[in-house]
Every structure is written in C-alpha cells, then in structure tokens.
Short mmCIF file of C-alpha atoms in Angstrom, two decimals:
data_model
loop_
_atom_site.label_atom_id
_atom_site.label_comp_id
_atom_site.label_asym_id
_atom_site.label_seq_id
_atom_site.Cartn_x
_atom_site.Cartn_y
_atom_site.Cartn_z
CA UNK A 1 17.72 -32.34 -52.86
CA UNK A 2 15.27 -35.19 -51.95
CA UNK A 3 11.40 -33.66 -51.96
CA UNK A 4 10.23 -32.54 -48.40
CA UNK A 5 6.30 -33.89 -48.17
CA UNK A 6 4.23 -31.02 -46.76
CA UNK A 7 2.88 -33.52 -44.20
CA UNK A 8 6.25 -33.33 -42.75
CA UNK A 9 6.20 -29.96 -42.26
CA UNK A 10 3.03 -30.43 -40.66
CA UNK A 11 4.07 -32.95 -38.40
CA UNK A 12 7.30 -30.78 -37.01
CA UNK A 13 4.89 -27.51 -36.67
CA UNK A 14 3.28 -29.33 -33.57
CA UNK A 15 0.12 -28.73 -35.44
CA UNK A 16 -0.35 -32.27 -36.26
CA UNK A 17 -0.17 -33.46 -32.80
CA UNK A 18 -3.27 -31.12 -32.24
CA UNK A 19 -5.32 -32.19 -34.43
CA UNK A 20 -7.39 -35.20 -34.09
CA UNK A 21 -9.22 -36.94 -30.93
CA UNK A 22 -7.31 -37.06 -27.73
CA UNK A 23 -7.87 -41.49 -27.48
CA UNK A 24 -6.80 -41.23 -31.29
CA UNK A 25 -3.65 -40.64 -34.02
CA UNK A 26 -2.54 -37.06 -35.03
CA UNK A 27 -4.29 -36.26 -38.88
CA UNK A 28 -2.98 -34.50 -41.68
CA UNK A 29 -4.42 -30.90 -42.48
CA UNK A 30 -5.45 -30.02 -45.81
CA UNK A 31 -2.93 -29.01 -48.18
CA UNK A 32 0.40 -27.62 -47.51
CA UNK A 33 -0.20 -25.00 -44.27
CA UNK A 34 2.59 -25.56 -42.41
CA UNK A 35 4.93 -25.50 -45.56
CA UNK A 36 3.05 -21.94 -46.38
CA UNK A 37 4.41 -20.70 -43.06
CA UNK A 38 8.16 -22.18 -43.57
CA UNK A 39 8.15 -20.53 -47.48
CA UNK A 40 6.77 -17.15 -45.88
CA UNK A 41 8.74 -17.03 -43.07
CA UNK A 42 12.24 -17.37 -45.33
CA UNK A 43 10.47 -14.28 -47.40
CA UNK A 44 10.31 -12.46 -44.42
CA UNK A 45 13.97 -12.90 -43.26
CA UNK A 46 15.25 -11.83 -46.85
CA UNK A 47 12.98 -8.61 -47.07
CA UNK A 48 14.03 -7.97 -43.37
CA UNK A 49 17.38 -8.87 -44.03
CA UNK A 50 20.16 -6.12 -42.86
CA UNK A 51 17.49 -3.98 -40.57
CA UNK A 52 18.57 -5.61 -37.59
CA UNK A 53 21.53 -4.49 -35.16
CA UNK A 54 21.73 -8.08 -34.60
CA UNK A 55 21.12 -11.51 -36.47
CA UNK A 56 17.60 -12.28 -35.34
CA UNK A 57 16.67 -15.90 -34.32
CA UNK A 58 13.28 -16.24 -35.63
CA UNK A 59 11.12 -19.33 -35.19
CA UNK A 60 9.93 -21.70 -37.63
CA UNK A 61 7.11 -24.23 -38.30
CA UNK A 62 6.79 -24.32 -34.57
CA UNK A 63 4.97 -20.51 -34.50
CA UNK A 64 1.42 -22.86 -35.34
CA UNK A 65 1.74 -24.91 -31.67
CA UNK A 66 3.26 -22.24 -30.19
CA UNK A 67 0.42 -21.20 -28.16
CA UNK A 68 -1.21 -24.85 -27.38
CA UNK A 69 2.39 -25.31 -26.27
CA UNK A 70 2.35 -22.90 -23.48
CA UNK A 71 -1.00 -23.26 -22.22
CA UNK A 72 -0.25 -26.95 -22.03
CA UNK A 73 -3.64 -28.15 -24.37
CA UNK A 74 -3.82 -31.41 -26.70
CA UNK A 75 -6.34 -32.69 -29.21
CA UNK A 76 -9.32 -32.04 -28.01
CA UNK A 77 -12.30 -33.26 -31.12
CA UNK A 78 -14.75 -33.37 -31.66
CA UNK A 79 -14.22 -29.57 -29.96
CA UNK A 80 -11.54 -27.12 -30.54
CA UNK A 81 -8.19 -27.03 -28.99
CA UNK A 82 -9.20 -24.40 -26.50
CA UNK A 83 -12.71 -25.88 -25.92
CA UNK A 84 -14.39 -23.09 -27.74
CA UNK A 85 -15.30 -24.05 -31.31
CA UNK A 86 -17.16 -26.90 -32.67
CA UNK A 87 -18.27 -27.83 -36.26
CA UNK A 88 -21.73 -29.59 -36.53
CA UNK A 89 -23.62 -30.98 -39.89
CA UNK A 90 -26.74 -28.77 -40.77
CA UNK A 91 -29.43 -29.61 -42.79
CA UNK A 92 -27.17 -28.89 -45.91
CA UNK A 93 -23.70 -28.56 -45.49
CA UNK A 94 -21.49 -27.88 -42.35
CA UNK A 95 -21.52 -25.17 -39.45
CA UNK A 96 -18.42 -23.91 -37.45
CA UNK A 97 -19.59 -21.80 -34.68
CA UNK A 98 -17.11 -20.31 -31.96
CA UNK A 99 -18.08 -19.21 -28.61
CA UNK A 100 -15.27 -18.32 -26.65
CA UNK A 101 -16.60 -15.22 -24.90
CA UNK A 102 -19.22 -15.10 -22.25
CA UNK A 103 -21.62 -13.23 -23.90
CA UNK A 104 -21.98 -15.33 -26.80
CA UNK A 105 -23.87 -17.66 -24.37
CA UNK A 106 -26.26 -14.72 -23.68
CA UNK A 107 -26.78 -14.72 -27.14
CA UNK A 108 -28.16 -18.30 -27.89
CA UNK A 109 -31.77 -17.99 -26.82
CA UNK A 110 -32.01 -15.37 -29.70
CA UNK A 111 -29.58 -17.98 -31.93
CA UNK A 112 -31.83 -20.81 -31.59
CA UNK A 113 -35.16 -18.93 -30.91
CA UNK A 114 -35.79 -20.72 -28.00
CA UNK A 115 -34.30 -22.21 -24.66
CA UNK A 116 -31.36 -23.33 -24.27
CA UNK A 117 -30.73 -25.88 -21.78
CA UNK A 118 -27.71 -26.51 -19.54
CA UNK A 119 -25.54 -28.34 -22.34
CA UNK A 120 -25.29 -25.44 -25.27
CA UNK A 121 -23.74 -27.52 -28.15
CA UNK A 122 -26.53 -30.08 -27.59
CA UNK A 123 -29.03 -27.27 -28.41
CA UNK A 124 -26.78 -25.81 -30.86
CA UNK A 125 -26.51 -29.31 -32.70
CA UNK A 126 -30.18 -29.65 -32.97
CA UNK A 127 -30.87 -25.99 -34.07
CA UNK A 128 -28.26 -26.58 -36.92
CA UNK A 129 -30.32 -29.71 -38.17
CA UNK A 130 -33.77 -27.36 -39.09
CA UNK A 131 -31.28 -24.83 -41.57
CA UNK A 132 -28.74 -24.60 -43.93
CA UNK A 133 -25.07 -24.28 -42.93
CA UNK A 134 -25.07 -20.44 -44.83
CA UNK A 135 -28.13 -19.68 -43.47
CA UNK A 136 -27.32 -20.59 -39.70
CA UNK A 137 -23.52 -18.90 -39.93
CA UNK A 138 -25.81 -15.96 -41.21
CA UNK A 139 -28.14 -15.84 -38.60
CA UNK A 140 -25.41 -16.37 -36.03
CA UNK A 141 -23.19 -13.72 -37.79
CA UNK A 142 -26.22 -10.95 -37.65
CA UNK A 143 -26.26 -11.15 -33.64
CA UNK A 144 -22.20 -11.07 -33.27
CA UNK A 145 -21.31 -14.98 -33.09
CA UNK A 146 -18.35 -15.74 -35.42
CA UNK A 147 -20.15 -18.70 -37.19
CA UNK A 148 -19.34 -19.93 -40.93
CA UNK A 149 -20.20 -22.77 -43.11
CA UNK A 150 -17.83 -24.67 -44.50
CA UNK A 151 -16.74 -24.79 -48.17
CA UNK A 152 -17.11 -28.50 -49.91
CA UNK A 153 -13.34 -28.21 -51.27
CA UNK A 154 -10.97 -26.91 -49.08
CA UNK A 155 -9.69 -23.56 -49.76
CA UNK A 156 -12.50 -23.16 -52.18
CA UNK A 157 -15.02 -21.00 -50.78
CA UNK A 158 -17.59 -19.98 -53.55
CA UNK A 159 -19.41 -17.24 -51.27
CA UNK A 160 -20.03 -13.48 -52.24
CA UNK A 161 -17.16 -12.52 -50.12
CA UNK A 162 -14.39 -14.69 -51.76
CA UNK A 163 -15.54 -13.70 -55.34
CA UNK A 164 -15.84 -9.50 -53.82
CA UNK A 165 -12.01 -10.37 -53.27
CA UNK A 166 -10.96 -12.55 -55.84
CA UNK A 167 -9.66 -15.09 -53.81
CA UNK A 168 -6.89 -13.14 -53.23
CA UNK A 169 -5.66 -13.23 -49.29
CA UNK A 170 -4.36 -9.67 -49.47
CA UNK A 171 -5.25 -6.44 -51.44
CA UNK A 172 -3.18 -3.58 -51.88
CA UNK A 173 -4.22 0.04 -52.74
CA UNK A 174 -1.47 2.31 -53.62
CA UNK A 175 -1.43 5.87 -51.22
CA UNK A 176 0.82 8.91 -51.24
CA UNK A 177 4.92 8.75 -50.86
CA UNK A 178 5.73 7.61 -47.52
CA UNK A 179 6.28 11.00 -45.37
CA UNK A 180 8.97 8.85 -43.01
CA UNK A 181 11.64 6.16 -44.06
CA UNK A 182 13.30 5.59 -40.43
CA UNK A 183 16.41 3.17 -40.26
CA UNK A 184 14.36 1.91 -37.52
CA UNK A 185 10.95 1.91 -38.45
CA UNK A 186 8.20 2.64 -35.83
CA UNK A 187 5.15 0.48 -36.18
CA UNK A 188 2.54 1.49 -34.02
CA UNK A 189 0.81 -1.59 -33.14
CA UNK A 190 -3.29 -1.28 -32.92
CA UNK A 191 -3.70 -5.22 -32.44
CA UNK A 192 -4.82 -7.92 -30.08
CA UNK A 193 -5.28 -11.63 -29.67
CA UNK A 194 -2.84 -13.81 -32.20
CA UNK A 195 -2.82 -12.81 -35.87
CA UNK A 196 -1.56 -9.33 -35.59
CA UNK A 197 0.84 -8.98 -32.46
CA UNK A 198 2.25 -12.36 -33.99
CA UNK A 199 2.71 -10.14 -37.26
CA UNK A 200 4.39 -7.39 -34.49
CA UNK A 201 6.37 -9.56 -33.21
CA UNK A 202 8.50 -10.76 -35.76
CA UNK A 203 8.82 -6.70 -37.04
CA UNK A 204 10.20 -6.30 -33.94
CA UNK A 205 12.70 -9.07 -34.00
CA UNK A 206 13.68 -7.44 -37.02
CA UNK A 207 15.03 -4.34 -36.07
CA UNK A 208 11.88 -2.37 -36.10
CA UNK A 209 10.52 -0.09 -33.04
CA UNK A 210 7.16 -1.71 -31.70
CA UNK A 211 4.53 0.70 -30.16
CA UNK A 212 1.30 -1.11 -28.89
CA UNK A 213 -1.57 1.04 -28.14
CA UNK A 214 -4.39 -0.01 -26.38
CA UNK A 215 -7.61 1.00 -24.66
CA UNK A 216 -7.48 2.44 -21.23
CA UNK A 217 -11.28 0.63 -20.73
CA UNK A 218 -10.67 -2.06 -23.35
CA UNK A 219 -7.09 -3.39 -23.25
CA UNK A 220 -6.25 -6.47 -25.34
CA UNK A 221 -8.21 -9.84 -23.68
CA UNK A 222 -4.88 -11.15 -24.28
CA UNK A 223 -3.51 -9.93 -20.92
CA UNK A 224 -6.15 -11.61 -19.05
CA UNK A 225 -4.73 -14.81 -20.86
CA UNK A 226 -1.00 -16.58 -20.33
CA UNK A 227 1.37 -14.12 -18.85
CA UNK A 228 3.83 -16.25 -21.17
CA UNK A 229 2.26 -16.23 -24.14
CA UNK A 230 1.77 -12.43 -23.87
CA UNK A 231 5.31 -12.04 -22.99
CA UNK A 232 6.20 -14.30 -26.27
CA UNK A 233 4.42 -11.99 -28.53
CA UNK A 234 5.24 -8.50 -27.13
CA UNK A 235 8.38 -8.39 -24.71
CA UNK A 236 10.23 -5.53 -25.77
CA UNK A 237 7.58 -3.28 -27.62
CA UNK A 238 6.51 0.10 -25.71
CA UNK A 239 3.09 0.20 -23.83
CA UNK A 240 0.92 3.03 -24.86
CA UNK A 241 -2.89 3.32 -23.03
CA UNK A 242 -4.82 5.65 -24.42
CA UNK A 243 -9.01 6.58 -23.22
CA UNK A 244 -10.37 6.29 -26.66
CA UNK A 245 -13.71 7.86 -25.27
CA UNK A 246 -12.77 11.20 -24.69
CA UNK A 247 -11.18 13.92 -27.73
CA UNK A 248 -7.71 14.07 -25.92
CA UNK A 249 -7.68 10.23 -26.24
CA UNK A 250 -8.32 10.18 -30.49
CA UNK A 251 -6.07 13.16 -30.73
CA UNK A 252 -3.03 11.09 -29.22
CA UNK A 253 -3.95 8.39 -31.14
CA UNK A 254 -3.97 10.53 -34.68
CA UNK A 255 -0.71 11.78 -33.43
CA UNK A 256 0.87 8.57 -33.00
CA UNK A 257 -0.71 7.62 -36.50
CA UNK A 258 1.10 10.53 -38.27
CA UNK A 259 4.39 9.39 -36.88
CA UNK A 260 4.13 5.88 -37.55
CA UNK A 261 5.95 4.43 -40.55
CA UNK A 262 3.60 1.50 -40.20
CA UNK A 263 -0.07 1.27 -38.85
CA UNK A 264 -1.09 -2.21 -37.76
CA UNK A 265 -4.75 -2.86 -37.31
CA UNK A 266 -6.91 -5.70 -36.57
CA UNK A 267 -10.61 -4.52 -35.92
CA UNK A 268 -13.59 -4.53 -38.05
CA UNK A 269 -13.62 -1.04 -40.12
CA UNK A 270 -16.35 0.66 -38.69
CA UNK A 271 -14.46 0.77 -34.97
CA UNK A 272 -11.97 3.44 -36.25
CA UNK A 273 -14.38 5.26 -38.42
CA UNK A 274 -16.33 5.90 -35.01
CA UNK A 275 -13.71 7.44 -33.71
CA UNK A 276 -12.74 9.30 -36.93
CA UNK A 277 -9.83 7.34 -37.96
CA UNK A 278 -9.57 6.94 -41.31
CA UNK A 279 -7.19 4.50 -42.75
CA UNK A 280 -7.27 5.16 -46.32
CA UNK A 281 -6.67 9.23 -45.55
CA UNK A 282 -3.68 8.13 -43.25
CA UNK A 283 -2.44 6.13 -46.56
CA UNK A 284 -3.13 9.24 -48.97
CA UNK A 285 -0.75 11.36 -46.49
CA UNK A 286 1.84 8.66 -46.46
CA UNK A 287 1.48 6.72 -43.97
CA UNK A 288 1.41 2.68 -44.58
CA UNK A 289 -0.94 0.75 -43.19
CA UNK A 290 -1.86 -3.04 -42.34
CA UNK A 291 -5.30 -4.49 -41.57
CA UNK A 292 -5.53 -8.01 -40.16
CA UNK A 293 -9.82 -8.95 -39.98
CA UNK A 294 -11.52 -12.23 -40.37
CA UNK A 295 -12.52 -12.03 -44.20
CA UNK A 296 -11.36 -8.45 -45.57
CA UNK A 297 -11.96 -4.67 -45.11
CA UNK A 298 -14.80 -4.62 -47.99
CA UNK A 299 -16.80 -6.85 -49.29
CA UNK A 300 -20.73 -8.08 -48.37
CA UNK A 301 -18.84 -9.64 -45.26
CA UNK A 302 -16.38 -6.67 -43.81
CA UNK A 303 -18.05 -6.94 -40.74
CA UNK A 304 -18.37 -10.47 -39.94
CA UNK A 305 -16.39 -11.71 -36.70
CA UNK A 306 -14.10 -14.32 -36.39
CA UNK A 307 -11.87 -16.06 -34.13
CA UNK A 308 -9.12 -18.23 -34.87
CA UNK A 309 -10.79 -21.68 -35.48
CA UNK A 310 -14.01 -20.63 -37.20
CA UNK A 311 -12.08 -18.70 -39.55
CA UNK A 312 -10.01 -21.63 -40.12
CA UNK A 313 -13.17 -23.66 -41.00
CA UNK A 314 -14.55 -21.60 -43.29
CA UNK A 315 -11.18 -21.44 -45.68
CA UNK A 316 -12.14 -25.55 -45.73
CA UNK A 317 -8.93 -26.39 -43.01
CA UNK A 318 -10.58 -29.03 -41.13
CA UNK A 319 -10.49 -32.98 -41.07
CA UNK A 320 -12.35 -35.71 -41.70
CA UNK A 321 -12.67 -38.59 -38.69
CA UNK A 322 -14.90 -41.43 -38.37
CA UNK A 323 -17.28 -39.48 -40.50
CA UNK A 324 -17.66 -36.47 -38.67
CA UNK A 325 -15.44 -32.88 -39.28
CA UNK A 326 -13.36 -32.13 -36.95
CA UNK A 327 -11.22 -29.02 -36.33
CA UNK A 328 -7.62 -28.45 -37.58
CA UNK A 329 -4.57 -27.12 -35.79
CA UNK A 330 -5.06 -24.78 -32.72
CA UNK A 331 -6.46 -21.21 -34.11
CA UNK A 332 -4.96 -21.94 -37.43
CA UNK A 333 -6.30 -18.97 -39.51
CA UNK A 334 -4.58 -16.99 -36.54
CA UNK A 335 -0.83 -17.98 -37.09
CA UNK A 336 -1.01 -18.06 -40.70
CA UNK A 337 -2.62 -14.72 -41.38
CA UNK A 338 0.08 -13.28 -38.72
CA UNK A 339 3.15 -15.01 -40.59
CA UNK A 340 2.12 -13.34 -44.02
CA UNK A 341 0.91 -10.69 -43.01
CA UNK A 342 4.37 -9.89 -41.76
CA UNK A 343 5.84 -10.57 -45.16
CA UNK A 344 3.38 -7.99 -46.64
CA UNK A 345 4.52 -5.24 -43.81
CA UNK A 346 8.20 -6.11 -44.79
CA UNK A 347 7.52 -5.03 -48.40
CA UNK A 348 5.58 -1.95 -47.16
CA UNK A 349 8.39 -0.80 -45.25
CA UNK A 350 10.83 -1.56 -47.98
CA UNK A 351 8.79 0.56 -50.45
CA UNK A 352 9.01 4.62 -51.21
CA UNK A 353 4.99 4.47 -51.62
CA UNK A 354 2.47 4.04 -48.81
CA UNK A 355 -0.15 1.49 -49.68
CA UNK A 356 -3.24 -0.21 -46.88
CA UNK A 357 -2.80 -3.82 -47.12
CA UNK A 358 -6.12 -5.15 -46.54
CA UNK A 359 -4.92 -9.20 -45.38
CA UNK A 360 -8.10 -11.75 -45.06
CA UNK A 361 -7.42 -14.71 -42.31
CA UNK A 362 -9.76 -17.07 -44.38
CA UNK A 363 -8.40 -16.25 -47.79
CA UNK A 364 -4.89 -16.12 -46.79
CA UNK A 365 -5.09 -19.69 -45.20
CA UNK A 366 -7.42 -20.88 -48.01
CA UNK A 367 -4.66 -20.29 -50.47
CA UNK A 368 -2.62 -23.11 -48.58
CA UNK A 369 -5.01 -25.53 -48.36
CA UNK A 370 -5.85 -25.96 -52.52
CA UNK A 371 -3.25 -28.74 -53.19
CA UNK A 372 -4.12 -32.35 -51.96
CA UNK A 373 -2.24 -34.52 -49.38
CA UNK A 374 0.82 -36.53 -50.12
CA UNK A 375 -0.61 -40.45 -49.21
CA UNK A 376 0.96 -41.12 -46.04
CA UNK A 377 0.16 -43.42 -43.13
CA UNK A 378 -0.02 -42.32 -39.43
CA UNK A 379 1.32 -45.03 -37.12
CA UNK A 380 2.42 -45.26 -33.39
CA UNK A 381 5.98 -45.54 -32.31
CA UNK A 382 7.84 -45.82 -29.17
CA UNK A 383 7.25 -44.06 -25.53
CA UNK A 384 3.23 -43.33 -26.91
CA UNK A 385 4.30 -41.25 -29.72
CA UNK A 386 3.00 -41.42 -33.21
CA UNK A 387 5.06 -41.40 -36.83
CA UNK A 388 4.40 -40.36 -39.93
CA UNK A 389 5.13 -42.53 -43.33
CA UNK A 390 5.36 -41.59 -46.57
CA UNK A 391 6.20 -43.81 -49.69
CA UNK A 392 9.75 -42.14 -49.45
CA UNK A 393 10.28 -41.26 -45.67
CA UNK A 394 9.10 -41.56 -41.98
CA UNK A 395 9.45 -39.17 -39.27
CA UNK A 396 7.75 -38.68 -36.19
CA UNK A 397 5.15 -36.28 -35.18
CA UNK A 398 6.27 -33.50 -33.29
CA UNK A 399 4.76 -32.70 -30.15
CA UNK A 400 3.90 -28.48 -29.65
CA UNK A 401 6.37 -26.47 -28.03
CA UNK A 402 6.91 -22.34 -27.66
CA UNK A 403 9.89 -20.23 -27.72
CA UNK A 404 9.91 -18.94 -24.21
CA UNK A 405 11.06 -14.45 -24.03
CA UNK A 406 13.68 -13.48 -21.62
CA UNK A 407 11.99 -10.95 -20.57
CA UNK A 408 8.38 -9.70 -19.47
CA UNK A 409 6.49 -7.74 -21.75
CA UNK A 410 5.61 -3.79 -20.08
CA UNK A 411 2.37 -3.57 -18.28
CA UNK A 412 -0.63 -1.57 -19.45
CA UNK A 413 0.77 2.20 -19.81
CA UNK A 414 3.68 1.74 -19.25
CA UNK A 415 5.85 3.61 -21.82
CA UNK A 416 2.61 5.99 -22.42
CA UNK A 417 4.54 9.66 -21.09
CA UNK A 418 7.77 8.59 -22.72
CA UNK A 419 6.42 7.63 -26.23
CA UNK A 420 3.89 10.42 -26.12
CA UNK A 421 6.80 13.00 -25.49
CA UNK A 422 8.96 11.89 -28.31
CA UNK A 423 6.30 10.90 -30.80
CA UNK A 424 2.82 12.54 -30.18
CA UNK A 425 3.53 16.18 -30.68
CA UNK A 426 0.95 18.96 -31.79
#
C-alpha cells in the first residue's frame, strides 16, 4: 500500500482550509493531527465493535471542521477561527491568550494594570512586549483568562505541568470492580462545549445510553450557540436539569453517579469537590470515570482554564506565516482530546475494573504534533481552490463540512422525571 502523507489527512479533515490568512493559501499543522484522529477513531470502532443494535456510521477526519463547517467560518489569522484567540510575541517567547467570554474583557484593566482602550488586542499586544510569555500566561491564568505560552518545539512543552504528568495525555488510576456491566451502558454525561459531548457522542453512536446532566442556573453555553451543532453532538441522549445549589439537587446527582457505568466530566476539580462529589470515591465503589480539563486533574496547573485554541497553542500546534504565529485548525485541542478520549472510555467500559481516566487536551494533542512535516508545496487549482503536493502525490484541500443529525437534540429538562424514576432511586 503506497504511504498516505499526514498532510493529506490534514488537508481532507477541513482543518487545513482553516488555517492560514483568509487573502492567503491553507498551511500545514504540525505533525500528524489529523492522522492521530483517523488511527484513534479506527481504535474506537474495534473496542466498540458489536455494542451496537446497528452498524454505526461514524465520521472521520472531517470531526476537526466539523464545527467551522456549520457555523459557516474560514481562516481568519492573524486571529482565531471564531475571532476569539490570538497569539502575540512577548518579550521572550510567545503568548496565546483567549477571550471568548464577556467577562474576560472586564478582566483586562487588572491584566494589563492599566486602561484599556477601545481596541483590546492592541493593548494586549503592547502589555505582552514588557514580560515574558510564562510570566504573562501566569498572570493572565491567576485572574481566570485561559492564556499560555507557547513551547519552542511543538508538542514539547518543558513546563512543571508536562513533567508532573510525564508527557503522558492520559493517566489511569485503577478503582474497585465495576458494580454494573450493562449490555447498554449508561454514561451519564457531566460535559459542555466540544471535547467531551464530542467524546458522548460517538458512545452514543455506539450503542451506549447517553444521559446529559446539566445545571438548572448554569446549563451548557453550548445551547446559546448553533442549534445544529448542538443537535450534531447530542440528538438522541436524555436531558437531565438538575439545581446544583440546593441538597435535593447533589443528592440526584450522586444518585445518577451510582448508577452510571460511566461518569464523564469536564470541569476543573475543585467544582465537584464543592459540591461533595468525589470522583476518586465514585471509582473506589466501582464506578468508572472520565475527566476531560485543559492540562490534567493534578499537577501545579489542575486549575488552569482553557478553551479550545489556547490549549492548542500551548501543546506547540500553531503555524508559522510571514514571520508571525498564527493559530492552527478551529479549537483543535477540542476535537482531538474528544476523539481519544472516547477510545479511553471504550476500554473503560470493556474492562471488569473501574479506573478515573484523567485525559489532558494539551498533552493529548502534543503527542501528535512531535513528528515533522512531510515537504510538500501548497498551490492553487481550479474554481479558487488550493492543492496540496507532495514528492509522491497531489490532492486538493478539502474545504470544512459537518455531518448534519436527523433529529433535534431534547431541550433543557426534558427527560429529567423519566430518567430520575428509573435511575435515581434512594
């Protein structure tokens, strides 16, 4: 069989055609992403294979431009895809700072210790020229921003966090024997945003029964987002709502815990110990568990935030143009993470023995990016498109596109009496 290039892959994901400056040609990512997600993806099928009462169709390369694809965005450098992320030089090194929620704006004054006028990234880019790219994404990290400098080599970070973890993108610690072993597995789904519903989603394609629990006064931002990308992601799975403020609330959710063959989790660890969750007990009774956050459960940097892009940045997946860095892919860290970290729940639910899989977005991504780029040449073809050659092949580069679900994902609370009967007993 002739050797596929990993910039192929690339090109087909759609992630190539988002990446790069809108007046200029698609560029290559770092290493082999998008051949990381075809590899895992194939895992996944053949540790899911047989627990479905039908032969799933599940997507491919495509899952990376899935999202740009549906809310119709293109390269957009120097900024991110969705407008929110830009990487600037520093007086040493490089800065990726996200601000995609409204507050974060609130927050620059105190960033920047100072004004900030009516253009934020022009203030932003001059703050990051008095300080060191580890000491700004520090700064930036202690008030909430998801900030992070990034590495020289891409995919090898040399912070305290990488060498807490080993480099490794996901941890396992072994618990008790798993107290349920369903035909149909229920996962009850504690996620939001990308990375984990992503990892949902495909469990559910698989056979397995999806329960997403949210906040009555928090619900995932997601909703407020593309009713089709929403639907993508979590047609079919129940709707559970849930007032995490008051004891009745936590009780349900413990409930719902103990009858879960699966947890999935994406928030930083100190949100469920405040409401006296405790993963690693729920493990110990046999219960499996899955924890999606930016850089790991433990570690100096448990608690950091980050979104999609920064995350992305700081594994080293961004792109060199004209001599400035630009961003790479749309969210990558997100997609990626989600893909394995479905592969890792697969093997949970195949296994006798509950374990917490602890995934990190910028570790698991960073392990894709430490091979170089096949030489290649990025040229324009017909109707405005671009192509891709290689010293053995050309192909063109694929523009994003999204699988589109047949059918509407519930509303908030939906399935909450008729999941809470059945499941959440005392």
């Amino acid at each position: 069989m002739p050797h596929r290039p990993a910039v192929q892959d690339w090109a087909e994901s759609g992630a190539m055609a988002l990446t790069g400056r809108a007046d200029g040609p698609p560029l290559a990512s770092p290493g082999m992403p998008a051949t990381a997600i075809r590899a895992a993806l194939a895992v996944f099928a053949e540790l899911r294979h047989g627990h479905s009462r039908s032969t799933p169709s599940l997507p491919g390369v495509e899952v990376l431009g899935e999202r740009a694809a549906i809310f119709g965005r293109g390269r957009n450098a120097p900024w991110s895809v969705g407008g929110a992320f830009r990487v600037f030089p520093a007086a040493s090194g490089y800065l990726g700072i996200s601000l995609p929620r409204p507050d974060d704006l609130t927050l620059l004054p105190a960033l920047v210790e100072g004004e900030v006028g009516s253009e934020p990234w022009q203030t932003i880019s001059a703050w990051t020229q008095t300080c060191s790219a580890e000491t700004a994404a520090a700064r930036a990290q202690l008030l909430g921003i998801a900030a992070a400098a990034i590495p020289d080599s891409p995919g090898r970070p040399h912070d305290r966090q990488f060498r807490h973890r080993g480099g490794h993108g996901i941890l396992l610690r072994q618990g008790g024997f798993r107290r349920h072993r369903r035909t149909q597995p229920l996962v009850v789904d504690l996620t939001s945003l990308w990375a984990g519903p992503l990892c949902a989603h495909l469990l559910g394609l698989t056979g397995a029964r999806i329960v997403k629990v949210e906040s009555t006064r928090r619900p995932d931002g997601s909703r407020s987002g593309s009713r089709d990308f929403y639907d993508l992601l979590h047609a079919g799975h129940a709707s559970v709502a849930v007032d995490f403020t008051t004891a009745e609330g936590i009780t349900t959710l413990r409930r719902l815990i103990d009858a879960a063959d699966l947890v999935l989790e994406a928030s930083r660890p100190h949100a469920l110990r405040r409401l006296g969750i405790d993963a690693d007990a729920a493990v110990d009774n046999g219960t499996s568990w899955l924890g999606i956050t930016a850089y790991g459960r433990t570690g100096p940097w448990s608690d950091r935030v980050g979104f999609g892009d920064d995350v992305a940045a700081a594994a080293g997946a961004v792109v060199i143009d004209g001599g400035e860095v630009l961003p790479c892919g749309d969210a990558l860290a997100d997609p990626v993470a989600g893909v394995h970290a479905a592969v890792a729940a697969a093997a949970l639910l195949a296994s006798d023995t509950a374990f917490l899989a602890d995934v990190s977005m910028r570790d698991i991504l960073a392990a894709t990016l430490r091979v170089p780029v096949e030489p290649h040449d990025v040229i324009p073809g017909p109707a405005g498109l671009w192509r891709v050659r290689t010293a053995d092949a050309e192909f063109p580069v694929a523009p994003p596109r999204a699988r589109r679900s047949e059918t509407a994902a519930a509303e908030l609370g939906a399935d909450t009496d008729d999941v809470l009967a059945r499941w959440s007993r005392a």
